[in-house]
CSV table of C-alpha atoms in Angstrom, one decimal:
chain,number,residue,atom,x,y,z
J,1482,MET,CA,0.0,0.0,0.0
J,1483,THR,CA,1.4,3.4,-1.0
J,1484,ALA,CA,2.0,6.1,1.6
J,1485,LEU,CA,-0.7,8.2,-0.1
J,1486,LYS,CA,-3.1,5.3,0.2
J,1487,LYS,CA,-2.3,5.0,3.9
J,1488,TYR,CA,-2.7,8.7,4.3
J,1489,SER,CA,-6.0,8.7,2.4
J,1490,LEU,CA,-7.4,5.9,4.5
J,1491,LEU,CA,-6.2,7.6,7.7
J,1492,ILE,CA,-8.0,10.8,7.0
J,1493,ILE,CA,-11.1,9.3,5.3
J,1494,TRP,CA,-13.0,9.8,8.6
J,1495,THR,CA,-11.5,13.2,9.5
J,1496,SER,CA,-13.1,15.5,7.0
J,1497,LEU,CA,-14.5,18.8,8.3
J,1498,ILE,CA,-16.1,21.2,5.9
J,1499,ILE,CA,-17.9,24.3,6.8
J,1500,SER,CA,-20.5,25.0,4.2
J,1501,CYS,CA,-24.1,25.5,3.2
J,1502,THR,CA,-24.8,28.3,5.6
J,1503,GLY,CA,-28.5,29.2,5.5
J,1504,GLN,CA,-31.3,30.8,7.3
J,1505,SER,CA,-34.3,29.1,9.0
J,1506,ASN,CA,-37.8,30.3,8.9
J,1507,THR,CA,-38.0,30.2,12.7
J,1508,GLU,CA,-39.4,33.4,13.9
J,1509,THR,CA,-38.6,33.3,17.6
J,1510,THR,CA,-35.8,35.5,18.9
J,1511,PRO,CA,-33.3,33.7,21.2
J,1512,ALA,CA,-32.9,35.0,24.7
J,1513,PRO,CA,-29.7,36.9,25.6
J,1514,PHE,CA,-26.7,34.7,26.5
J,1515,LYS,CA,-26.1,34.4,30.2
J,1516,GLN,CA,-22.5,33.4,30.9
J,1517,GLU,CA,-23.3,32.1,34.4
J,1518,SER,CA,-26.1,29.8,33.2
J,1519,ILE,CA,-24.0,27.1,31.5
J,1520,GLY,CA,-20.5,26.6,30.4
J,1521,LYS,CA,-17.1,27.1,32.2
J,1522,THR,CA,-14.8,30.1,31.8
J,1523,VAL,CA,-11.3,28.8,30.8
J,1524,SER,CA,-8.0,30.5,29.9
J,1525,GLU,CA,-6.7,28.3,27.1
J,1526,LEU,CA,-8.0,27.0,23.8
J,1527,ASP,CA,-7.5,23.3,23.1
J,1528,PRO,CA,-5.0,22.9,20.3
J,1529,LYS,CA,-7.2,20.2,18.8
J,1530,ALA,CA,-9.9,22.8,17.9
J,1531,THR,CA,-10.6,21.8,14.3
J,1532,LEU,CA,-13.3,24.2,13.4
J,1533,VAL,CA,-13.8,28.0,13.4
J,1534,TYR,CA,-17.1,29.9,13.1
J,1535,GLN,CA,-18.2,33.5,13.8
J,1536,ASP,CA,-21.9,34.2,14.6
J,1537,ARG,CA,-23.8,37.4,13.8
J,1538,LYS,CA,-22.9,38.9,17.2
J,1539,ASN,CA,-19.3,38.4,16.3
J,1540,ASN,CA,-18.6,35.7,18.8
J,1541,TYR,CA,-16.1,33.1,17.7
J,1542,TRP,CA,-16.8,29.4,18.2
J,1543,PHE,CA,-14.0,26.9,18.2
J,1544,ALA,CA,-14.8,23.2,18.2
J,1545,SER,CA,-12.5,20.6,19.8
J,1546,LYS,CA,-13.0,17.0,19.0
J,1547,GLU,CA,-11.8,16.1,22.5
J,1548,LYS,CA,-12.7,18.9,24.9
J,1549,GLY,CA,-15.9,20.4,23.6
J,1550,LEU,CA,-17.1,23.7,22.2
J,1551,TYR,CA,-15.5,27.1,22.9
J,1552,ARG,CA,-17.1,30.5,22.6
J,1553,TYR,CA,-14.9,33.6,22.6
J,1554,ASP,CA,-16.4,37.1,22.7
J,1555,GLY,CA,-13.0,38.9,22.5
J,1556,LYS,CA,-12.7,38.9,26.3
J,1557,SER,CA,-13.8,35.7,27.8
J,1558,LEU,CA,-13.4,32.1,26.6
J,1559,VAL,CA,-16.2,29.7,27.7
J,1560,LEU,CA,-16.1,26.0,27.3
J,1561,PHE,CA,-19.3,23.9,26.7
J,1562,THR,CA,-19.4,20.2,27.1
J,1563,THR,CA,-22.0,17.4,27.1
J,1564,LYS,CA,-22.6,18.3,30.7
J,1565,ASP,CA,-24.2,21.5,29.4
J,1566,GLY,CA,-26.6,19.6,27.2
J,1567,PHE,CA,-24.4,19.7,24.1
J,1568,ILE,CA,-24.7,16.7,21.8
J,1569,GLY,CA,-21.7,14.9,20.5
J,1570,SER,CA,-17.9,15.5,20.5
J,1571,TRP,CA,-16.8,16.0,16.9
J,1572,ILE,CA,-18.5,19.0,15.3
J,1573,LEU,CA,-18.7,18.8,11.5
J,1574,GLY,CA,-20.3,22.2,10.8
J,1575,VAL,CA,-22.0,25.2,12.3
J,1576,GLN,CA,-24.9,27.2,10.9
J,1577,GLU,CA,-27.1,30.1,12.2
J,1578,ASP,CA,-30.7,30.9,11.4
J,1579,LYS,CA,-32.2,34.4,10.8
J,1580,SER,CA,-33.2,34.6,14.5
J,1581,GLY,CA,-29.7,33.9,15.8
J,1582,ASN,CA,-30.2,30.3,16.8
J,1583,ILE,CA,-27.0,28.4,16.2
J,1584,PHE,CA,-26.9,24.8,15.1
J,1585,PHE,CA,-24.0,22.4,15.6
J,1586,ASP,CA,-23.8,19.3,13.3
J,1587,THR,CA,-22.2,16.3,15.0
J,1588,GLN,CA,-22.0,12.6,14.4
J,1589,GLU,CA,-24.5,12.0,17.3
J,1590,GLY,CA,-27.1,14.6,16.2
J,1591,ILE,CA,-27.9,18.3,15.8
J,1592,SER,CA,-27.5,20.6,18.8
J,1593,LYS,CA,-29.5,23.9,18.7
J,1594,PHE,CA,-28.2,26.8,20.9
J,1595,ASP,CA,-30.8,29.5,21.5
J,1596,GLY,CA,-28.5,31.8,23.5
J,1597,GLN,CA,-29.1,30.1,26.9
J,1598,LYS,CA,-29.3,26.4,26.4
J,1599,PHE,CA,-28.6,23.5,24.0
J,1600,ALA,CA,-31.4,21.3,22.8
J,1601,PRO,CA,-31.3,18.4,20.4
J,1602,LEU,CA,-33.3,18.3,17.1
J,1603,GLU,CA,-35.3,15.2,16.8
J,1604,VAL,CA,-35.4,13.5,13.4
J,1605,MET,CA,-39.0,12.9,12.1
J,1606,GLU,CA,-39.6,9.2,12.2
J,1607,ASP,CA,-42.7,9.3,9.9
J,1608,ASN,CA,-41.4,8.9,6.4
J,1609,SER,CA,-44.8,9.0,4.8
J,1610,SER,CA,-45.2,12.7,4.7
J,1611,GLY,CA,-43.3,16.0,5.0
J,1612,ASN,CA,-39.9,14.6,4.3
J,1613,GLU,CA,-39.7,14.5,0.6
J,1614,TRP,CA,-37.0,16.5,-1.1
J,1615,LYS,CA,-37.8,20.2,-0.9
J,1616,LEU,CA,-35.8,23.4,-1.1
J,1617,GLU,CA,-37.3,26.4,0.7
J,1618,PRO,CA,-35.9,29.7,1.9
J,1619,GLY,CA,-34.3,29.2,5.3
J,1620,ASP,CA,-33.8,25.5,5.1
J,1621,LEU,CA,-30.7,24.2,6.8
J,1622,TRP,CA,-28.8,21.1,5.6
J,1623,PHE,CA,-26.8,18.8,7.8
J,1624,ARG,CA,-24.5,15.7,7.4
J,1625,MET,CA,-24.8,14.1,10.9
J,1626,GLY,CA,-21.7,12.0,10.4
J,1627,TRP,CA,-20.1,10.4,7.4
J,1628,ASP,CA,-22.1,7.2,7.1
J,1629,SER,CA,-25.7,8.3,6.3
J,1630,ASN,CA,-27.2,7.7,2.9
J,1631,GLY,CA,-28.5,11.2,2.2
J,1632,PRO,CA,-28.6,14.6,4.1
J,1633,TYR,CA,-30.8,15.9,6.9
J,1634,ARG,CA,-33.0,19.0,6.1
J,1635,TYR,CA,-34.3,21.3,8.8
J,1636,ASP,CA,-37.2,23.6,7.8
J,1637,GLY,CA,-37.3,25.5,11.1
J,1638,LYS,CA,-39.7,23.1,12.7
J,1639,ASN,CA,-38.8,19.6,11.8
J,1640,LEU,CA,-35.6,17.7,10.9
J,1641,TYR,CA,-36.0,15.2,8.0
J,1642,HIS,CA,-33.6,12.5,6.8
J,1643,LEU,CA,-33.6,12.3,3.0
J,1644,LYS,CA,-32.2,9.5,0.9
J,1645,PHE,CA,-30.2,9.8,-2.3
J,1646,PRO,CA,-31.5,8.0,-5.4
J,1647,LYS,CA,-29.4,5.0,-6.2
J,1648,SER,CA,-26.2,5.8,-8.0
J,1649,PRO,CA,-25.5,4.2,-11.3
J,1650,LEU,CA,-22.1,3.1,-9.8
J,1651,GLU,CA,-23.5,1.5,-6.6
J,1652,ASP,CA,-23.5,-2.1,-7.8
J,1653,GLU,CA,-20.0,-1.7,-9.3
J,1654,PHE,CA,-18.7,-0.2,-6.0
J,1655,TYR,CA,-20.1,-3.1,-3.9
J,1656,ALA,CA,-18.9,-5.7,-6.3
J,1657,LYS,CA,-15.4,-4.2,-6.1
J,1658,TYR,CA,-15.5,-3.7,-2.3
J,1659,PRO,CA,-17.9,-6.3,-0.9
J,1660,ASN,CA,-16.7,-6.0,2.7
J,1661,VAL,CA,-16.5,-2.2,2.8
J,1662,SER,CA,-17.3,-0.9,6.3
J,1663,TYR,CA,-18.6,2.6,5.3
J,1664,SER,CA,-21.3,3.9,3.1
J,1665,PRO,CA,-20.2,5.1,-0.3
J,1666,TYR,CA,-23.0,7.7,-0.1
J,1667,GLY,CA,-21.6,9.2,3.1
J,1668,ILE,CA,-21.5,13.0,2.8
J,1669,TYR,CA,-18.1,14.7,3.0
J,1670,SER,CA,-19.2,18.2,2.0
J,1671,ILE,CA,-22.2,20.4,1.5
J,1672,TYR,CA,-22.2,23.5,-0.6
J,1673,GLU,CA,-24.8,26.1,-1.6
J,1674,ASP,CA,-24.2,27.8,-5.0
J,1675,HIS,CA,-25.2,31.3,-6.0
J,1676,LYS,CA,-28.5,30.0,-7.5
J,1677,GLY,CA,-29.4,28.3,-4.2
J,1678,SER,CA,-28.8,24.8,-5.4
J,1679,ILE,CA,-27.4,22.4,-2.8
J,1680,TRP,CA,-24.4,20.2,-3.7
J,1681,PHE,CA,-23.4,17.1,-1.7
J,1682,GLY,CA,-20.0,15.6,-2.1
J,1683,THR,CA,-20.0,11.9,-1.2
J,1684,SER,CA,-17.2,9.5,-0.1
J,1685,SER,CA,-17.1,7.3,-3.2
J,1686,LEU,CA,-20.0,8.1,-5.5
J,1687,GLY,CA,-19.3,11.6,-6.8
J,1688,VAL,CA,-21.6,14.6,-6.4
J,1689,TYR,CA,-25.3,15.0,-6.0
J,1690,ARG,CA,-27.0,18.4,-6.7
J,1691,TYR,CA,-30.5,19.4,-5.7
J,1692,ASP,CA,-32.0,22.5,-7.3
J,1693,GLY,CA,-35.4,22.4,-5.6
J,1694,LYS,CA,-37.0,20.5,-8.4
J,1695,LYS,CA,-34.8,17.5,-9.2
J,1696,LEU,CA,-31.7,15.7,-8.2
J,1697,SER,CA,-28.8,15.3,-10.6
J,1698,TRP,CA,-25.5,13.6,-10.3
J,1699,MET,CA,-21.9,13.6,-11.7
J,1700,TYR,CA,-18.9,11.4,-11.2
J,1701,GLU,CA,-15.3,11.6,-12.4
J,1702,GLN,CA,-12.7,9.2,-11.0
J,1703,GLN,CA,-10.1,11.9,-10.6
J,1704,LEU,CA,-12.3,13.9,-8.2
J,1705,THR,CA,-12.7,11.0,-5.8
J,1706,GLU,CA,-9.4,9.1,-6.2
J,1707,THR,CA,-5.9,10.3,-6.2
J,1708,PRO,CA,-3.5,9.4,-9.1
J,1709,GLU,CA,-1.8,6.9,-6.8
J,1710,GLY,CA,-5.1,5.2,-6.1
J,1711,GLY,CA,-5.9,6.6,-2.7
J,1712,ALA,CA,-9.5,7.2,-1.8
J,1713,PHE,CA,-10.1,10.9,-1.1
J,1714,GLY,CA,-13.8,11.5,-1.7
J,1715,ILE,CA,-15.5,14.9,-2.5
J,1716,ARG,CA,-14.3,16.9,0.4
J,1717,SER,CA,-14.5,20.4,-1.1
J,1718,ILE,CA,-16.7,22.2,-3.6
J,1719,THR,CA,-16.8,25.9,-4.4
J,1720,GLU,CA,-17.8,28.4,-7.2
J,1721,ASP,CA,-15.6,31.2,-8.4
J,1722,ALA,CA,-16.7,34.7,-9.5
J,1723,ASN,CA,-16.8,33.6,-13.1
J,1724,GLY,CA,-19.3,30.8,-12.4
J,1725,TYR,CA,-16.8,27.9,-12.6
J,1726,PHE,CA,-17.0,25.1,-10.1
J,1727,TRP,CA,-13.9,23.8,-8.5
J,1728,ILE,CA,-14.1,20.3,-6.9
J,1729,CYS,CA,-11.3,18.8,-4.8
J,1730,ASN,CA,-8.4,20.0,-6.9
J,1731,THR,CA,-7.5,22.5,-9.6
J,1732,ASN,CA,-6.7,20.1,-12.4
J,1733,TYR,CA,-10.0,21.0,-14.0
J,1734,LYS,CA,-12.8,23.6,-13.6
J,1735,PHE,CA,-16.4,22.9,-14.5
J,1736,ARG,CA,-18.9,25.1,-16.3
J,1737,ILE,CA,-22.5,23.9,-15.5
J,1738,LEU,CA,-24.7,23.9,-18.6
J,1739,PRO,CA,-28.5,24.0,-18.9
J,1740,ASP,CA,-30.0,20.5,-18.5
J,1741,SER,CA,-30.1,18.6,-21.8
J,1742,MET,CA,-33.1,16.5,-20.7
J,1743,GLU,CA,-36.0,16.4,-18.4
J,1744,SER,CA,-36.5,13.4,-16.2
J,1745,ASN,CA,-38.3,12.4,-13.1
J,1746,GLY,CA,-35.4,10.3,-12.0
J,1747,LEU,CA,-31.7,10.9,-11.3
J,1748,GLN,CA,-30.2,12.6,-14.3
J,1749,PRO,CA,-26.6,13.5,-15.1
J,1750,ILE,CA,-25.4,17.0,-14.5
J,1751,ASN,CA,-24.7,18.7,-17.8
J,1752,TYR,CA,-21.3,20.3,-17.7
J,1753,LYS,CA,-18.2,21.3,-19.7
J,1754,ARG,CA,-14.8,20.4,-18.2
J,1755,GLU,CA,-12.0,22.8,-18.9
J,1756,THR,CA,-8.3,22.8,-17.9
J,1757,GLY,CA,-7.8,24.4,-14.5
J,1758,ILE,CA,-4.7,25.7,-12.9
J,1759,GLU,CA,-1.7,23.4,-13.2
J,1760,ARG,CA,1.6,23.2,-11.4
J,1761,PRO,CA,4.3,22.3,-14.0
J,1762,GLY,CA,5.7,18.9,-13.3
J,1763,LYS,CA,3.4,18.3,-10.3
J,1764,GLU,CA,-0.1,17.2,-9.6
J,1765,ALA,CA,-2.4,19.7,-7.9
J,1766,PRO,CA,-2.9,18.8,-4.2
J,1767,TYR,CA,-6.3,17.5,-3.1
J,1768,PHE,CA,-8.1,20.0,-0.9
J,1769,MET,CA,-10.0,19.4,2.4
J,1770,SER,CA,-11.8,22.8,2.3
J,1771,MET,CA,-12.2,25.9,0.1
J,1772,ALA,CA,-13.4,29.5,0.7
J,1773,ALA,CA,-13.7,32.6,-1.6
J,1774,ASP,CA,-12.3,35.9,-0.2
J,1775,ASP,CA,-13.8,39.3,-0.7
J,1776,ASN,CA,-11.8,39.8,-3.9
J,1777,GLY,CA,-13.1,36.6,-5.4
J,1778,ASP,CA,-9.9,34.6,-5.0
J,1779,ILE,CA,-10.3,31.0,-4.0
J,1780,TRP,CA,-8.3,29.8,-0.9
J,1781,MET,CA,-7.8,26.0,-0.6
J,1782,VAL,CA,-6.6,24.0,2.3
J,1783,SER,CA,-4.6,20.8,1.8
J,1784,TYR,CA,-3.9,18.3,4.5
J,1785,LEU,CA,-0.2,18.4,4.6
J,1786,GLU,CA,0.8,20.9,1.9
J,1787,GLY,CA,-0.4,24.2,3.4
J,1788,VAL,CA,-2.8,26.7,1.9
J,1789,TRP,CA,-3.2,27.5,-1.8
J,1790,ARG,CA,-4.6,30.7,-3.3
J,1791,SER,CA,-6.0,30.8,-6.8
J,1792,ASN,CA,-6.5,34.2,-8.5
J,1793,GLY,CA,-7.8,32.5,-11.7
J,1794,LYS,CA,-4.4,32.4,-13.3
J,1795,GLU,CA,-1.9,30.9,-10.9
J,1796,LEU,CA,-1.6,29.1,-7.6
J,1797,ILE,CA,0.1,30.9,-4.7
J,1798,HIS,CA,1.4,28.7,-1.9
J,1799,TYR,CA,1.3,29.6,1.8
J,1800,PRO,CA,3.1,27.0,3.9
J,1801,VAL,CA,1.9,26.4,7.5
J,1802,LYS,CA,4.7,25.0,9.5
J,1803,ASP,CA,6.0,24.5,13.0
J,1804,GLY,CA,9.7,24.9,12.4
J,1805,GLU,CA,10.4,22.5,9.5
J,1806,LYS,CA,7.3,20.4,10.2
J,1807,ASP,CA,4.2,20.8,8.0
J,1808,ILE,CA,1.1,21.2,10.2
J,1809,PRO,CA,-1.9,19.0,9.2
J,1810,LEU,CA,-4.8,21.3,8.2
J,1811,PHE,CA,-8.6,20.7,8.2
J,1812,SER,CA,-10.6,23.7,7.1
J,1813,ILE,CA,-10.6,27.3,6.0
J,1814,TYR,CA,-13.2,29.9,7.0
J,1815,LYS,CA,-13.9,33.6,6.1
J,1816,ASP,CA,-15.4,35.5,9.0
J,1817,ASN,CA,-17.8,38.5,9.1
J,1818,LEU,CA,-14.9,41.0,8.4
J,1819,GLY,CA,-13.6,38.9,5.5
J,1820,GLU,CA,-10.6,37.7,7.4
J,1821,LEU,CA,-9.4,34.1,6.8
J,1822,TRP,CA,-8.9,31.4,9.4
J,1823,ILE,CA,-7.7,27.9,9.1
J,1824,ALA,CA,-8.4,25.1,11.6
J,1825,THR,CA,-5.6,22.5,12.1
J,1826,HIS,CA,-5.4,19.0,13.3
J,1827,ASP,CA,-3.7,19.6,16.6
J,1828,ASP,CA,-2.1,23.0,16.6
J,1829,GLY,CA,-5.1,25.3,17.1
J,1830,PRO,CA,-6.5,27.9,14.7
J,1831,TYR,CA,-4.4,30.2,12.5
J,1832,LYS,CA,-5.4,33.6,11.1
J,1833,PHE,CA,-4.1,35.3,7.9
J,1834,ASN,CA,-2.3,38.5,8.6
J,1835,GLY,CA,-2.0,39.7,5.0
J,1836,LYS,CA,1.2,37.8,4.3
J,1837,THR,CA,1.1,34.5,6.1
J,1838,PHE,CA,-1.0,32.5,8.4
J,1839,GLU,CA,0.0,32.9,12.1
J,1840,LYS,CA,-1.2,31.1,15.1
J,1841,PHE,CA,-4.1,32.7,16.8
J,1842,LYS,CA,-3.6,33.8,20.4
J,1843,LEU,CA,-6.2,35.0,22.8
J,1844,ASP,CA,-6.1,38.7,23.7
């Protein structure tokens, strides 16, 4: 087994993507946060904080896969754990609705924070009504782990589990890997494009897209598997200012074309593939996470090769190191002021200072 294969298998369960931020149609306003009610004030941030998020009140949230959830208001750092009603340990994503309720996506379930307390969202068990595929303003979309066949949709009142239509490659996959221990439909990333369509990157069966009317699908081996044969999955999807989609790497960019056919079933996404941004003599790295800055440049996080910036013509490299050691990275995030953050595997968050990414320190 190649080193890359081992690396790919090692990180197949460690993907964290922050995407698909939306607004719920919940109308209630959360009560003001009371620091003394729940949580514990601490002085240090766990270095294994692998996710960064800023809410509309400009509080920063840092998620640790071992310690819990941190909230930083610029002065105080408060740690929340399962003792405070929070569900789960490993946070996959954070979203906020229009009323300021914050939702944390974990393997164990969805935790809703209303400013005072955490409460779980219950999945609707009745599959006969209300849980068909829909896309309405304010819907929130969740992963809830890496092994579910299909996403979870929250409409402000109910949480529904939706199932993907069968992939044309499912039978081939199971014939090739009859003893596989994970679902090839497992969601690694969720992205909402400028038209409001929701994209789902899966572990082994390509990309599903839902536009509110129909589900469509695309698969290219080079998006899911590395040249050496390692399994990577669709961990990152983004759209640039020119309307091109970038998926996992910069070898190619994709122009989505009008549908060539109408169908009630799963249909292929109609697209044109064009040459992307190449590194002479080298393969483009595979990216865990992507974000667009205020200038429209795409910033991409690799696991062990630092951060890459695409201005549409070239790739600019920003190493993230501890001495000579490359720091494993997880995700990149743009905050309310347009500033860029990266979350690392075990070295805490970093922030871009205009020239390089430097380790974040509490004031």
